[in-house]
Coordinates of C-alpha atoms and ligand atoms in Angstrom, one line a residue:
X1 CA 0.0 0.0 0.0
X2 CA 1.2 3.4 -1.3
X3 CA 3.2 5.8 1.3
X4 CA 1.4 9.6 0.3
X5 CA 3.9 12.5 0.2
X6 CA 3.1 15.2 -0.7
X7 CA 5.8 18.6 -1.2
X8 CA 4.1 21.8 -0.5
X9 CA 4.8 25.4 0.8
X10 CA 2.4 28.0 -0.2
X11 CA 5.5 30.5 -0.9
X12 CA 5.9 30.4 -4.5
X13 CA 9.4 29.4 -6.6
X14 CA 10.8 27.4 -3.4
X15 CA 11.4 24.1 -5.3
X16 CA 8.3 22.2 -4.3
X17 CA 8.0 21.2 -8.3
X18 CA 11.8 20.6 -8.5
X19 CA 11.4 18.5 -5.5
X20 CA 9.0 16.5 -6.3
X21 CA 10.1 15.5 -10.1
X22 CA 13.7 14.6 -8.6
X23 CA 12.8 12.8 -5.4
X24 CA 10.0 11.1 -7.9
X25 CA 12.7 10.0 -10.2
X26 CA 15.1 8.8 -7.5
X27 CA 12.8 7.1 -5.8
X28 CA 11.8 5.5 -8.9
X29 CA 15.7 4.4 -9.8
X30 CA 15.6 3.1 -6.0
X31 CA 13.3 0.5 -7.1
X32 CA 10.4 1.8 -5.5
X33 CA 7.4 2.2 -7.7
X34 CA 6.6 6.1 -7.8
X35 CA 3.5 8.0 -9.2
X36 CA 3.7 11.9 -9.1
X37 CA 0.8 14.0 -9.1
X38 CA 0.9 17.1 -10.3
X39 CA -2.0 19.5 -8.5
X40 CA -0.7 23.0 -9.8
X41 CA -2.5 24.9 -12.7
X42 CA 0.4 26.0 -13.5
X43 CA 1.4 22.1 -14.3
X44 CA 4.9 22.8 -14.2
X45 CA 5.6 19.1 -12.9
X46 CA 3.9 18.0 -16.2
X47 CA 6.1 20.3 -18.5
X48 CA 9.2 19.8 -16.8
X49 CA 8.9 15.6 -17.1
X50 CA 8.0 16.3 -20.9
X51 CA 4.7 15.4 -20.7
X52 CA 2.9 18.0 -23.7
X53 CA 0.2 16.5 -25.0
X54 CA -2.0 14.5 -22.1
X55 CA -5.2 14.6 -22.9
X56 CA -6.5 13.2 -19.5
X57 CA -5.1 15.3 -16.8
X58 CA -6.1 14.8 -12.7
X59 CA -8.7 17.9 -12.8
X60 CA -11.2 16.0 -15.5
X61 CA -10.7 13.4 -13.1
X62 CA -11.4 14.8 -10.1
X63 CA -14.5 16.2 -11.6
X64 CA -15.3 12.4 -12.4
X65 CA -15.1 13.1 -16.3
X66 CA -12.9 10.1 -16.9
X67 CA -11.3 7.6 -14.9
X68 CA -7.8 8.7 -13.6
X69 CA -4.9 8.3 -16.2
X70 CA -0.9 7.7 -15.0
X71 CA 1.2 8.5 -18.0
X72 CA 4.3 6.3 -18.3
X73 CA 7.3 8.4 -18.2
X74 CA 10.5 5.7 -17.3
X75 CA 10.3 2.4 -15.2
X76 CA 8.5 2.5 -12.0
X77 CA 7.5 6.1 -12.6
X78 CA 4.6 7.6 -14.0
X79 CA 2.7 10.8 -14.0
X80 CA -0.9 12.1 -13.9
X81 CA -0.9 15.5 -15.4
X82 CA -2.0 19.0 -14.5
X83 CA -4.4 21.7 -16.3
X84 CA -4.5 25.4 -16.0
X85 CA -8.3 24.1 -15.1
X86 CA -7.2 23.0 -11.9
X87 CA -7.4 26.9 -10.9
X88 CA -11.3 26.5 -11.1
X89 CA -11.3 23.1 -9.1
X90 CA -12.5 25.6 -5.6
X91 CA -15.4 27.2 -7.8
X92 CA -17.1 24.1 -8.8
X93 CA -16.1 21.8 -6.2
X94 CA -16.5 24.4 -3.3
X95 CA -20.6 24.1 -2.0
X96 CA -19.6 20.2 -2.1
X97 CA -19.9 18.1 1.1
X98 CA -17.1 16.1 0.6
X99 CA -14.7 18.2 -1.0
X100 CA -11.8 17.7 0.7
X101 CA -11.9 14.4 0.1
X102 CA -12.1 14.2 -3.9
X103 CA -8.3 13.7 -4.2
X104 CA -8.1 10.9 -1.3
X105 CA -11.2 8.9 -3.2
X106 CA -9.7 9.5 -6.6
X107 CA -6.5 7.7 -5.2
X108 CA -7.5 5.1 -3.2
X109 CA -7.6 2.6 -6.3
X110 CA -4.4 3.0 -7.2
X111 CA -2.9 2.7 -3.8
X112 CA -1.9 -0.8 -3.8
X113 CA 0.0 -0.5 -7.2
X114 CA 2.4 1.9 -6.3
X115 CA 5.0 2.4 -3.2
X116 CA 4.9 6.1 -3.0
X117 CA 2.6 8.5 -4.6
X118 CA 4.4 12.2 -4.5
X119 CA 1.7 15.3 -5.0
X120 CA 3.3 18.5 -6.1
X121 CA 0.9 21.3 -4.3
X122 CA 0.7 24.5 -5.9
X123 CA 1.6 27.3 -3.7
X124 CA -1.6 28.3 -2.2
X125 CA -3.6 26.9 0.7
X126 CA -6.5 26.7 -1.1
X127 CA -8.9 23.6 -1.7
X128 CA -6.4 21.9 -3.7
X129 CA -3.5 21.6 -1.0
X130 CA -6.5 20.6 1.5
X131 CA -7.0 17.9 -0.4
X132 CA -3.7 17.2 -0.7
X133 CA -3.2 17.5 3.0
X134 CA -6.3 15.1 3.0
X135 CA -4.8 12.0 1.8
X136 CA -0.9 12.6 2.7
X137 CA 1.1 10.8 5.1
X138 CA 3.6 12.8 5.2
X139 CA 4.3 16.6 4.3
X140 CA 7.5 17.8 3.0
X141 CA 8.6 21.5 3.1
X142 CA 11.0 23.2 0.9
X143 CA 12.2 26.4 2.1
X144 CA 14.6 28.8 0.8
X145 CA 16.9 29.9 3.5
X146 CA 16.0 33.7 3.7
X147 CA 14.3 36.4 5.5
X148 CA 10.5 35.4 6.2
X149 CA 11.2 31.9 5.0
X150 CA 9.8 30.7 8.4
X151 CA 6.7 32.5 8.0
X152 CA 5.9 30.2 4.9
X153 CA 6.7 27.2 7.5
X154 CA 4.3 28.6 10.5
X155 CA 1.5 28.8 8.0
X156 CA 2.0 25.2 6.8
X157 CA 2.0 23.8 10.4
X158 CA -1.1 25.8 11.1
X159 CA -2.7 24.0 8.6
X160 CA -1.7 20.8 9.3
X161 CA -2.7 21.3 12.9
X162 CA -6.3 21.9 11.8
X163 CA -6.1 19.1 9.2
X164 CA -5.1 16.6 11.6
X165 CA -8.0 17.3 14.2
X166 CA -10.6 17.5 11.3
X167 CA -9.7 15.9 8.5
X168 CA -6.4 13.4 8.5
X169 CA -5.2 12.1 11.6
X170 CA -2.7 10.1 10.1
X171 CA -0.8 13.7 8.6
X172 CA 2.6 14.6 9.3
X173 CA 5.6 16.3 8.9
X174 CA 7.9 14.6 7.5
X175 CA 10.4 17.0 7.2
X176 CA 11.8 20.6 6.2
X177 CA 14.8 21.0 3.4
X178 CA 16.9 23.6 2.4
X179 CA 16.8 24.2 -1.5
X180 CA 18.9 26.3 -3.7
X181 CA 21.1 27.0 -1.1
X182 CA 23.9 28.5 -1.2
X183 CA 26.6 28.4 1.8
X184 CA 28.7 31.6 0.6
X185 CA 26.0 33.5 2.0
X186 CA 25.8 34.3 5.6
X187 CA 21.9 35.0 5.9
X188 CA 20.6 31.9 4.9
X189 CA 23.1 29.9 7.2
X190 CA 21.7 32.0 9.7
X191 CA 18.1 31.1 8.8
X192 CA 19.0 27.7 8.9
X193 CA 20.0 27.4 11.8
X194 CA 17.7 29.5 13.2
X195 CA 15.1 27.4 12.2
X196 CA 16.7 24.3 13.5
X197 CA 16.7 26.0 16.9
X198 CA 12.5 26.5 16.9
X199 CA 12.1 23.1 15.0
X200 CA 14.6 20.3 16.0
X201 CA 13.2 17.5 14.6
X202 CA 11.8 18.9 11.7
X203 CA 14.7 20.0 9.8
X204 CA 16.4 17.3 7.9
X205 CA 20.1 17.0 7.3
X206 CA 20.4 17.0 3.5
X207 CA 19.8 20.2 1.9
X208 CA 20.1 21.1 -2.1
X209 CA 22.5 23.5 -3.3
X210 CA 22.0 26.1 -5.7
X211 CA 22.6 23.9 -9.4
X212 CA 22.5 25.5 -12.8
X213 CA 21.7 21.7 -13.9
X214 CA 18.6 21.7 -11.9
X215 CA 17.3 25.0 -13.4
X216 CA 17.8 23.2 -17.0
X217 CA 16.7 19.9 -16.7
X218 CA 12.7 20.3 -16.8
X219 CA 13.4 22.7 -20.1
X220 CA 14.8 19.6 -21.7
X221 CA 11.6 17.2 -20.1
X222 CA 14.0 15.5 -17.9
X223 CA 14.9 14.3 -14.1
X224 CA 18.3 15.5 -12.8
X225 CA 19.4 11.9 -12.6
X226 CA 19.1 11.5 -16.5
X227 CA 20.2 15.1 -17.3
X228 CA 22.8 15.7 -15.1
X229 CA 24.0 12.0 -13.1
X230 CA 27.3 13.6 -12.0
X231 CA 26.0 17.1 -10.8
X232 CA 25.6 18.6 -7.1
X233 CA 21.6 18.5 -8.2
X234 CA 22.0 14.7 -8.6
X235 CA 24.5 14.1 -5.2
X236 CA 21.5 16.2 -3.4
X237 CA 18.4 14.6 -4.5
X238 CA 19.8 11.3 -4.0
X239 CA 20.6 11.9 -0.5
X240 CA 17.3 13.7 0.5
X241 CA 16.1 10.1 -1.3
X242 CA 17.8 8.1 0.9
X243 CA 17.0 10.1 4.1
X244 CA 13.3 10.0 2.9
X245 CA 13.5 6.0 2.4
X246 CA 14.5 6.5 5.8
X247 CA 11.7 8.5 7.8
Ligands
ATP301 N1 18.5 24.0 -6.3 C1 18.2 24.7 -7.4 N2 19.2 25.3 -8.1 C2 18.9 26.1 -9.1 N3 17.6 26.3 -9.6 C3 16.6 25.8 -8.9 C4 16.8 25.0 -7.8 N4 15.6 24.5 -7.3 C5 14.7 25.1 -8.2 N5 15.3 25.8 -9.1 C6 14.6 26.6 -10.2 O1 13.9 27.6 -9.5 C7 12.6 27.8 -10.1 C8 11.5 27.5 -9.0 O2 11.6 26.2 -8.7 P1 10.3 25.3 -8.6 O3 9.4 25.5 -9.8 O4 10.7 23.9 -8.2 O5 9.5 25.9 -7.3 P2 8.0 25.8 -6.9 O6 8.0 25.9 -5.4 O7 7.4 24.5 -7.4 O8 7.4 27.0 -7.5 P3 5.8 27.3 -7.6 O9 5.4 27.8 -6.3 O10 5.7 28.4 -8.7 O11 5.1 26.1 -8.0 C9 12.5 26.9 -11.3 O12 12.9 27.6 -12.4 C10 13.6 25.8 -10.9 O13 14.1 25.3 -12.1
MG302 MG1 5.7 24.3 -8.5

């Protein structure tokens, strides 16, 4: 049965997308069957695997148009798309009783085929990420080590707090991570470890550095691993892999 992670911060440009198609894809060469969800309108996730042309993405299916279609992409990892319609989903699904839980019934099929199903939230905390926050295990949080980064963190755990009484006992943090950091400058090493100070257990060890390669890969439709298998982007992922295996 399928282990739900899902990487969200509703601060935009962190590396939630980045995140998710990297840890997806090294999960995926770890053996472990992955499926990645991609839950932004902007369907970044989507672009960035090469994925142009799906013509069944995860909004028609949440509205119950069609049954829910995982694209292929490599072994043990496939993807259901986005759509720019996903930015309606809170419009039409809003007045419904069950809406938080469209997401969590759409996946509950597909559970047992799969190790790991990895949402990429868009960055909002809107009716998508509570549906996201629904059906997840476990919540990852990327954070760019800057000024009022920890704001983006307190309004996550908020959340979650509520979620958990109301909605999904079973949530949790599974952990915070550094991304596009950069250790030349003295701000965000203050950040971090500022945050690991108010959050101990939270923050985890590996962090990802700043990586041209990691900017490029998703314009050429491709995972760090395949683009770049000898970059800093690659070293990162696979270790936040491991420690995720881990958790
Ligand atoms: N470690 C990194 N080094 C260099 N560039 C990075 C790194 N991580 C992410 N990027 C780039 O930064 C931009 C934002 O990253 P990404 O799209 O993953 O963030 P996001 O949190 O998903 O954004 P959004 O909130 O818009 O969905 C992208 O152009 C991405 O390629
Ligand atoms: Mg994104």
């Amino acid at each position: 049965m399928s282990k739900i992670l899902a990487f969200t911060n509703q601060k935009g440009g962190v590396g939630k997308t980045t995140s998710a198609a990297n840890v997806g894809a090294g999960l995926a060469r770890a053996g472990q069957r992955v499926l990645l969800v991609d839950l932004d309108p902007q369907a970044n996730l989507t672009k960035g695997l090469g994925l142009l042309d799906a013509e069944h993405n995860v909004y028609g299916a949440l509205l119950g148009e069609y049954k829910l279609k995982a694209y292929p992409l490599r072994e043990n990892l496939a993807l259901v798309a986005g759509s720019p319609a996903l930015s309606g989903f809170e419009k039409v699904k809003g007045d419904e009783l069950d809406r938080e839980f469209l997401l969590k019934d759409l996946l509950e099929p597909v559970r047992e085929r799969c190790d790991y199903i990895l949402l990429d939230c868009p960055p909002a905390l809107g009716l998508v990420t509570l549906n996201a926050y629904t059906c997840a295990h476990a919540l990852y949080v990327p954070l760019e080590a800057q000024m009022y980064a920890a704001d983006g963190l307190e309004k996550v755990l908020e959340l979650v707090s509520r979620v958990q009484r109301r909605l999904n006992p079973d949530l949790s943090v599974g952990g915070v991570f550094f991304t596009r950091h950069d250790s030349r400058k003295v701000l965000r090493r203050e950040t971090a470890e500022e945050l690991r100070v108010l959050h101990p257990g939270l923050v985890m060890s590996s962090f990802i550095r700043e990586s041209i390669a990691l900017g490029e890969a998703p314009h050429l439709g491709k995972d760090i691993f395949s683009y770049a298998p000898q970059s800093a982007g690659a070293a990162d992922y696979q270790a936040l892999v491991a420690e995720i295996l881990n958790r």
